[in-house]
PDB file of C-alpha atoms in Angstrom:
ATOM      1  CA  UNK A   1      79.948 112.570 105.324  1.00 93.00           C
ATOM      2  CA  UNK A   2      80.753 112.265 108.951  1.00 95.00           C
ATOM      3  CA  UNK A   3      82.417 115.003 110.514  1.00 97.00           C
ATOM      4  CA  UNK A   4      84.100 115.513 113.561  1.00 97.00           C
ATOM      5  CA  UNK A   5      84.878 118.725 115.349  1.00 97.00           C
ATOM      6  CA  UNK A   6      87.682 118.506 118.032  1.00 97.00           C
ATOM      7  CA  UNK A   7      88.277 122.178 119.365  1.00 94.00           C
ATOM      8  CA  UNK A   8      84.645 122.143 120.814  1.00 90.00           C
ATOM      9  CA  UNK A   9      85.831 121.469 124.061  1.00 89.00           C
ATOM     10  CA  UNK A  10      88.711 123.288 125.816  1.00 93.00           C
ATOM     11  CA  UNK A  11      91.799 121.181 125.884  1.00 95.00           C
ATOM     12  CA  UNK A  12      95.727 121.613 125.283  1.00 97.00           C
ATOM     13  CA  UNK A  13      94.481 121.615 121.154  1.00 98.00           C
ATOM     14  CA  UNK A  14      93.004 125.014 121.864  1.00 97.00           C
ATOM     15  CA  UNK A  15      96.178 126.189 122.858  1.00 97.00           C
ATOM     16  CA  UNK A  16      98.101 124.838 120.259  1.00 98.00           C
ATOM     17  CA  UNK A  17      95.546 126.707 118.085  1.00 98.00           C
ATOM     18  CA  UNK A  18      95.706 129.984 119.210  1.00 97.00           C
ATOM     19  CA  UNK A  19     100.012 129.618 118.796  1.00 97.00           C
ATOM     20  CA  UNK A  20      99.376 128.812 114.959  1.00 97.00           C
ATOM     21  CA  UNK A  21      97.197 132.146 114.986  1.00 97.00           C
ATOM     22  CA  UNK A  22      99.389 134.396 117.114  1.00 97.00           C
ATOM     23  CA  UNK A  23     101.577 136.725 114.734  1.00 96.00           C
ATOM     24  CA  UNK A  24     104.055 137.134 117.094  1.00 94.00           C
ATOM     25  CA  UNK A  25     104.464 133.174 117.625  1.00 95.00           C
ATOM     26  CA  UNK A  26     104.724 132.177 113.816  1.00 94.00           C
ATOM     27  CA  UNK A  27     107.867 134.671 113.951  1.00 92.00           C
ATOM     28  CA  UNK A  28     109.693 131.394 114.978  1.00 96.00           C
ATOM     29  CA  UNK A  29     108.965 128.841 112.113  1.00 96.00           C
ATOM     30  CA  UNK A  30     110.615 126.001 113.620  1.00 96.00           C
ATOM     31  CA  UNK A  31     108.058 126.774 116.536  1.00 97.00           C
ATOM     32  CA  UNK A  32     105.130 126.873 113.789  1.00 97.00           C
ATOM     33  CA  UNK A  33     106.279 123.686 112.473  1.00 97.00           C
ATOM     34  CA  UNK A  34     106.534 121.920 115.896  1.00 98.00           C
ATOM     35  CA  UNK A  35     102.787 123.353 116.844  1.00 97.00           C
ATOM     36  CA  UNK A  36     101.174 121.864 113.393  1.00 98.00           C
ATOM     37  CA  UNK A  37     103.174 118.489 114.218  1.00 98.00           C
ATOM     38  CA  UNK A  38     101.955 118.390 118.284  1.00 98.00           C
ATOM     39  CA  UNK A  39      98.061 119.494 116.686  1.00 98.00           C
ATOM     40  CA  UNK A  40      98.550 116.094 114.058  1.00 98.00           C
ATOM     41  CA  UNK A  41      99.338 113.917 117.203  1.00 98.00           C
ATOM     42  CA  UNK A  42      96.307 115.135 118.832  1.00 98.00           C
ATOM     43  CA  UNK A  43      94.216 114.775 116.215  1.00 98.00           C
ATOM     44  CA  UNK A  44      95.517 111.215 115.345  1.00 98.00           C
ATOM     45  CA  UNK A  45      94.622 110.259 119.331  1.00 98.00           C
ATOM     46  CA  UNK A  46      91.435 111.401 118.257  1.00 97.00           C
ATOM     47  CA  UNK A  47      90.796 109.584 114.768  1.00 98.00           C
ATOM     48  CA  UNK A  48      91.918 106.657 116.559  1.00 98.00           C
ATOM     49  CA  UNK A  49      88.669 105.736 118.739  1.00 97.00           C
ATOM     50  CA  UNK A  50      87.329 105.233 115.103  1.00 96.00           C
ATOM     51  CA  UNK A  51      89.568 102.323 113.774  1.00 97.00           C
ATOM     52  CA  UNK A  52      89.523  98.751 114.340  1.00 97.00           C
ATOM     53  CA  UNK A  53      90.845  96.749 116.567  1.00 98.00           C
ATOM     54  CA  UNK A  54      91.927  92.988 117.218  1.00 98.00           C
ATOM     55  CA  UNK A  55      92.775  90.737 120.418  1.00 98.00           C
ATOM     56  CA  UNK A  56      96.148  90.097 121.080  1.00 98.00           C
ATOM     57  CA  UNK A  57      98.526  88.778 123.905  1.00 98.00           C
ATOM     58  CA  UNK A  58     101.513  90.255 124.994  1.00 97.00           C
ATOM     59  CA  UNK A  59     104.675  88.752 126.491  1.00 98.00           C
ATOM     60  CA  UNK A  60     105.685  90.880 129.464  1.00 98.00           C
ATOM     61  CA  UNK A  61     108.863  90.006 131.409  1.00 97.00           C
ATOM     62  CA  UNK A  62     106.840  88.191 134.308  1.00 98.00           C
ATOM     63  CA  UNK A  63     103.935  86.812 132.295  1.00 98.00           C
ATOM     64  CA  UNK A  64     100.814  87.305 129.808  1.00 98.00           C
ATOM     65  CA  UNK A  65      98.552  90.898 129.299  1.00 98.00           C
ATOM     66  CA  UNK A  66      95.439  90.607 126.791  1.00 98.00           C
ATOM     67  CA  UNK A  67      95.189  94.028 124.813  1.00 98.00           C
ATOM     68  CA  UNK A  68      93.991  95.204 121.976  1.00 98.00           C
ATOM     69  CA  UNK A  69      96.014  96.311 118.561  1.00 97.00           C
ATOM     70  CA  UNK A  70      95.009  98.298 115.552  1.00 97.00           C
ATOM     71  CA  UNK A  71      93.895  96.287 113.080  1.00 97.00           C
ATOM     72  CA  UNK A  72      93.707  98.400 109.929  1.00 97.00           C
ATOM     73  CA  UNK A  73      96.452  98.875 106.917  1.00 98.00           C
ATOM     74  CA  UNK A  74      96.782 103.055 107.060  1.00 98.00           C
ATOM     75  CA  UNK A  75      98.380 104.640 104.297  1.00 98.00           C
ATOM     76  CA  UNK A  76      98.602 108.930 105.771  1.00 98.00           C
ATOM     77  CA  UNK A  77      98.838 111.066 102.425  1.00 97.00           C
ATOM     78  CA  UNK A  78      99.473 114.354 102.604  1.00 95.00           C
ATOM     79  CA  UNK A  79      99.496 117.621 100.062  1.00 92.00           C
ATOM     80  CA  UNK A  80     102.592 119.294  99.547  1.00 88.00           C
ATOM     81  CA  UNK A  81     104.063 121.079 100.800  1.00 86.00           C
ATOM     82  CA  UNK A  82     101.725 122.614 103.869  1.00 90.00           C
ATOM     83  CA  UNK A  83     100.932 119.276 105.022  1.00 92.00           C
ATOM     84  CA  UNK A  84     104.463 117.716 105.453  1.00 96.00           C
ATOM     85  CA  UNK A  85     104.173 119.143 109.612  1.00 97.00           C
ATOM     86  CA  UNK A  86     100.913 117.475 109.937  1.00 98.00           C
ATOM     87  CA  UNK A  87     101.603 114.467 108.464  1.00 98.00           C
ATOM     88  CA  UNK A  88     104.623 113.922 110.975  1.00 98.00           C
ATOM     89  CA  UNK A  89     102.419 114.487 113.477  1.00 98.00           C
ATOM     90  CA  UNK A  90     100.239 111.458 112.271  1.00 98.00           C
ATOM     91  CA  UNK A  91     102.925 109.555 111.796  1.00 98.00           C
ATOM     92  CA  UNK A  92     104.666 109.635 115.053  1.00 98.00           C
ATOM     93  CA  UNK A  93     101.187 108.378 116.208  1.00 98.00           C
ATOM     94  CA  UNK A  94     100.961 105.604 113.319  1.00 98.00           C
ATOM     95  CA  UNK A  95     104.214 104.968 113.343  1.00 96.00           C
ATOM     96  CA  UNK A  96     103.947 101.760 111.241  1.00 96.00           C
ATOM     97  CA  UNK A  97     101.945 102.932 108.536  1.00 98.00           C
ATOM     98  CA  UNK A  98     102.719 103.574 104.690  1.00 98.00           C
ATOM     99  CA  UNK A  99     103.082 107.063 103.739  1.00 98.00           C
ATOM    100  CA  UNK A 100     101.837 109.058 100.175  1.00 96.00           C
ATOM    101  CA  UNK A 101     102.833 112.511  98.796  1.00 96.00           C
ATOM    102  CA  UNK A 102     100.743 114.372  96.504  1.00 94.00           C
ATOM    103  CA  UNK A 103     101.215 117.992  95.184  1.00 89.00           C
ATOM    104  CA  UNK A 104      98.271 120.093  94.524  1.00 82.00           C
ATOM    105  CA  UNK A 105      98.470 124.060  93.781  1.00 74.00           C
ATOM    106  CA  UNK A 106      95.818 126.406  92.557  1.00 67.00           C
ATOM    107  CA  UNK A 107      96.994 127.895  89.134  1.00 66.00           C
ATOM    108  CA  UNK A 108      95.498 131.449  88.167  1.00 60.00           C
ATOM    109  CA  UNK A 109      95.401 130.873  84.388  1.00 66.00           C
ATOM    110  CA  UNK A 110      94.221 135.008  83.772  1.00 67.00           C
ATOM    111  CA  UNK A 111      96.630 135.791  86.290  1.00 63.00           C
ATOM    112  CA  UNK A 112      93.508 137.132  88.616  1.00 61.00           C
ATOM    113  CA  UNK A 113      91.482 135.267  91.231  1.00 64.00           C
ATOM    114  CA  UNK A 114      90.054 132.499  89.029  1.00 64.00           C
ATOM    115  CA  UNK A 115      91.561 129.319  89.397  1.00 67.00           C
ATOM    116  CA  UNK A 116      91.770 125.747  89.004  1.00 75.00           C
ATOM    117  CA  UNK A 117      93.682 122.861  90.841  1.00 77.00           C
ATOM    118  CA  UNK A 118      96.952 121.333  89.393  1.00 81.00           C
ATOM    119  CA  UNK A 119      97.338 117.709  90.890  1.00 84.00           C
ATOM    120  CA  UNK A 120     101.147 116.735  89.646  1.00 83.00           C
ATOM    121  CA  UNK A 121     103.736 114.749  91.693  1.00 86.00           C
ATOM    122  CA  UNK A 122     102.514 111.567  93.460  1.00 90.00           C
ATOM    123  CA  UNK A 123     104.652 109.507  95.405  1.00 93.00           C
ATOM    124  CA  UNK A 124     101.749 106.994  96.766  1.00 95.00           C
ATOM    125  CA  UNK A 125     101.254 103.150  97.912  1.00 96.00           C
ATOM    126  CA  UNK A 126      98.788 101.046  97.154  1.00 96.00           C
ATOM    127  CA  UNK A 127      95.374 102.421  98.883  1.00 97.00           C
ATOM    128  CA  UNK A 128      93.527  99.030  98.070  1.00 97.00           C
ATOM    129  CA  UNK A 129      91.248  98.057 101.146  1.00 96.00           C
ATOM    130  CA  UNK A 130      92.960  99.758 103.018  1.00 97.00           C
ATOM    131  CA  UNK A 131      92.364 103.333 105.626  1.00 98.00           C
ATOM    132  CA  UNK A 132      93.502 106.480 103.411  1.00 98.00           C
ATOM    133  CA  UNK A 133      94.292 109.550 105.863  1.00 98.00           C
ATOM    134  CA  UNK A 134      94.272 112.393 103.657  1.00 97.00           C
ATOM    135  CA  UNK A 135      95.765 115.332 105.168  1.00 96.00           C
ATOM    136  CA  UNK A 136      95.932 118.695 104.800  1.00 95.00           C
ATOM    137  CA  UNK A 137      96.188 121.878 107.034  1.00 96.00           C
ATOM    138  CA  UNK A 138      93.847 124.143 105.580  1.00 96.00           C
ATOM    139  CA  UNK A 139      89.997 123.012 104.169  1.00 97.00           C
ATOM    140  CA  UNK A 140      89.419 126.688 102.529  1.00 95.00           C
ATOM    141  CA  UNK A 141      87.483 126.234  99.058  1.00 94.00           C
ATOM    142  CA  UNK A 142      87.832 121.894  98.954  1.00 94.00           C
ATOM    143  CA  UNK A 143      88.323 121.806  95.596  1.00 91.00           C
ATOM    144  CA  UNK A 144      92.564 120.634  96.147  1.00 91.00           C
ATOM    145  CA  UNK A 145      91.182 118.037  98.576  1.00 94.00           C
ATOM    146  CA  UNK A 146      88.623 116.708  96.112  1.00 95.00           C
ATOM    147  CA  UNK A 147      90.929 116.978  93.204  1.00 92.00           C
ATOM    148  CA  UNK A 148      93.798 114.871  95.063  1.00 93.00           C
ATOM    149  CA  UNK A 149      91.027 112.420  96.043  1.00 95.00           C
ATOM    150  CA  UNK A 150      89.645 111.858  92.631  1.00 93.00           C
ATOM    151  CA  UNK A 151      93.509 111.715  91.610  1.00 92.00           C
ATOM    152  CA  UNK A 152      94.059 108.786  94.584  1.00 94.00           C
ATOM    153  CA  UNK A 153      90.813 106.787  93.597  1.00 94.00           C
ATOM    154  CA  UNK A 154      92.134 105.930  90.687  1.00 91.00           C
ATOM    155  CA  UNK A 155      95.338 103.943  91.757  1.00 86.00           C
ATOM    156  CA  UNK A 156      92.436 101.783  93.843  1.00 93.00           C
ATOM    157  CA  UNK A 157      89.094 101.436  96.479  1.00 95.00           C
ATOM    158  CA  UNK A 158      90.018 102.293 100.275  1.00 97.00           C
ATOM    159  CA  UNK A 159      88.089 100.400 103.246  1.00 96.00           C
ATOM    160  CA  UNK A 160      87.830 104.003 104.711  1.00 97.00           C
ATOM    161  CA  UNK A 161      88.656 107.568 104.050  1.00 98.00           C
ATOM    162  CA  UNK A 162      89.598 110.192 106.553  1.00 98.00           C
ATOM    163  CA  UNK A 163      90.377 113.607 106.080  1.00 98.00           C
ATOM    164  CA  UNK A 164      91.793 115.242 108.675  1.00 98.00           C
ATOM    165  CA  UNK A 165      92.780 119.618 108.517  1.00 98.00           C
ATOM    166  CA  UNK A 166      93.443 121.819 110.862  1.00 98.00           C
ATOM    167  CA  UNK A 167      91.341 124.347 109.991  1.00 98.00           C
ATOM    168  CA  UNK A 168      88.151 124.214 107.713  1.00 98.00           C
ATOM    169  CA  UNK A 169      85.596 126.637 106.630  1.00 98.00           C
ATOM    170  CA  UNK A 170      81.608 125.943 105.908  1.00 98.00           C
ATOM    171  CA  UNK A 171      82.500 126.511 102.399  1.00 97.00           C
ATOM    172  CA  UNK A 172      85.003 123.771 102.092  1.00 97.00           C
ATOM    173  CA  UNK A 173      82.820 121.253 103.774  1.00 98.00           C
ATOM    174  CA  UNK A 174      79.969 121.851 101.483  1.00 98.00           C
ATOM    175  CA  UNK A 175      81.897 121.260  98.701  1.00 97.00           C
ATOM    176  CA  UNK A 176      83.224 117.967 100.062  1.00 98.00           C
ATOM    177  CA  UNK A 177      80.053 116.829 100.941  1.00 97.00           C
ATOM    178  CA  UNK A 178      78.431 117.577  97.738  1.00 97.00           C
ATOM    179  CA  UNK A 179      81.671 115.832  95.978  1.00 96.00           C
ATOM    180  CA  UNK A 180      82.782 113.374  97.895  1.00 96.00           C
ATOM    181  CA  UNK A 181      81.325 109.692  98.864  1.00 95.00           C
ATOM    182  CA  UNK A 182      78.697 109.878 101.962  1.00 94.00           C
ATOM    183  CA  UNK A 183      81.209 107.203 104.024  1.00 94.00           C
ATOM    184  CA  UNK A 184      84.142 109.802 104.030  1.00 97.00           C
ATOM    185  CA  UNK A 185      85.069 110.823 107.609  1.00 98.00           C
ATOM    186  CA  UNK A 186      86.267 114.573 108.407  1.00 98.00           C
ATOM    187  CA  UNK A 187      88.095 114.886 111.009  1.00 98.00           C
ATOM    188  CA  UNK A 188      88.493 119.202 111.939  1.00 98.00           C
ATOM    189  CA  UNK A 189      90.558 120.680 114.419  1.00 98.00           C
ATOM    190  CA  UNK A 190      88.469 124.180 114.357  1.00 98.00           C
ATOM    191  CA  UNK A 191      86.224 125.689 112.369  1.00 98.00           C
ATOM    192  CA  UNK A 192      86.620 129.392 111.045  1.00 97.00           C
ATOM    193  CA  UNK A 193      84.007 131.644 109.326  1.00 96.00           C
ATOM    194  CA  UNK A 194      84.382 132.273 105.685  1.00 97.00           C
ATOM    195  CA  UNK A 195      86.200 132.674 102.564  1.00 96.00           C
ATOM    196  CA  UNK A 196      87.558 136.229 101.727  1.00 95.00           C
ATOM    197  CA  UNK A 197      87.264 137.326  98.079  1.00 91.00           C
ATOM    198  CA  UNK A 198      90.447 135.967  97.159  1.00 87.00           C
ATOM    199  CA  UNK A 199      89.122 132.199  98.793  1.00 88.00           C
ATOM    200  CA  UNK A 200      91.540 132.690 101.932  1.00 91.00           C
ATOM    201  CA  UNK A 201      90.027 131.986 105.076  1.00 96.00           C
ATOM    202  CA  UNK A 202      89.153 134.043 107.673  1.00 97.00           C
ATOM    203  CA  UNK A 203      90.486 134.730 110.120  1.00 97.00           C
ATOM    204  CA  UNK A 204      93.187 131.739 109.380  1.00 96.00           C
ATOM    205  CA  UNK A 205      96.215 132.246 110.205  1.00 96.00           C
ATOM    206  CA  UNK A 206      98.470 132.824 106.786  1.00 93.00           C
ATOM    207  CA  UNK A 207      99.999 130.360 104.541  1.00 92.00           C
ATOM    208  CA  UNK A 208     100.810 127.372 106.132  1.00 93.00           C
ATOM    209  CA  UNK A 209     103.160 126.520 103.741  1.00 92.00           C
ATOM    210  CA  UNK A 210     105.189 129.847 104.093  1.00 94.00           C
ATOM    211  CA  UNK A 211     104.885 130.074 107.541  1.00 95.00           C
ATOM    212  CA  UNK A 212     106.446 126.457 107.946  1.00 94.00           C
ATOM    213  CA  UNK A 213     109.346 126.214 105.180  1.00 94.00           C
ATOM    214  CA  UNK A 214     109.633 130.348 104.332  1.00 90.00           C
ATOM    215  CA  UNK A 215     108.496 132.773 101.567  1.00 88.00           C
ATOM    216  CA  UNK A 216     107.602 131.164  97.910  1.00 81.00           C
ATOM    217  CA  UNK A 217     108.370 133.648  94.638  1.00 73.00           C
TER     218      UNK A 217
END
């Protein structure tokens, strides 16, 4: 798997970062949400360099400019409900690509720690030779970003795969590496240190999910 780290250098995604983090910023949800979206448009700039391009001429009002175009079919598909921010963020980038929806929730069947991953609702396009973005705020344990992949590979065989999250943790990366294909691409806006006990990373920043659409019973 190749991976991609984008906060290794200081630039306005740093500070974007550190807003997510900040307890007194994610007060303002609307300004949480807005901060996830600006971090997805970043990070699609980024994934960009890596797609394919084609040769084209455009018609300006006084005459003829040779450019370049992205080739590639994307379909962005995102986990619910955390990565509805992100994915706008990729799609005001790609604004012409098709869009996917998958749910995916970790259900504590002894009512403890232990749990597996629930992969239900899926609203997705065909992914047939074409670039899946997967997307997803948080990498913590990688077991709901395997479990949605498996889940997509069956409805067909991308060209590519990237994954893109905000923020990862070694753990999650080893697991997609040891369970996902070698020609995956993950793209990672910063890197944090561990899992707690209860598989929340540290230091994180919350619940995504809460912290952009409110509390969950």
């Amino acid at each position: 798997m190749q991976i991609h780290y984008l906060s290794e250098a200081n630039s306005v995604l740093n500070h974007f970062l550190g807003q997510i983090r900040n307890v007194n910023v994610q007060k303002d949800s609307m300004r949480f949400r807005r901060n996830i979206e600006r971090i997805g448009e970043i990070m699609s700039y980024e994934l960009s360099k890596n797609l394919h391009y084609k040769d084209v001429e455009i018609q300006t009002p006084l005459g003829i400019k040779k450019t370049t175009e992205i080739q590639d079919d994307l379909v962005l598909c995102s986990i619910l409900r955390a990565g509805l921010p992100l994915h706008l963020g990729f799609l005001n980038y790609f604004d012409s690509a098709e869009n996917g929806f998958v749910s995916a929730y970790r259900h504590h069947y002894n009512n403890d720690d232990a749990f597996d991953i629930k992969v239900e609702y899926q609203a997705v396009p065909s992914i047939e030779n074409k670039n899946l973005l997967l997307i997803d705020p948080m990498l913590a344990t990688g077991q709901s970003m395997v479990a949605v992949f498996n889940k997509l590979m069956e409805k067909g065989t991308p060209k590519e795969v990237h994954i893109a999250v905000v923020i990862a943790v070694p753990e999650g990366i080893s697991y997609l590496q040891k369970h996902l294909p070698d020609y995956c691409h993950l793209w990672v806006a910063t890197l944090d240190e561990k899992l707690n006990e209860k598989n929340y990373i540290m230091p994180g920043l919350g619940d995504a999910g809460d912290l952009a659409y409110g509390n969950k019973l």
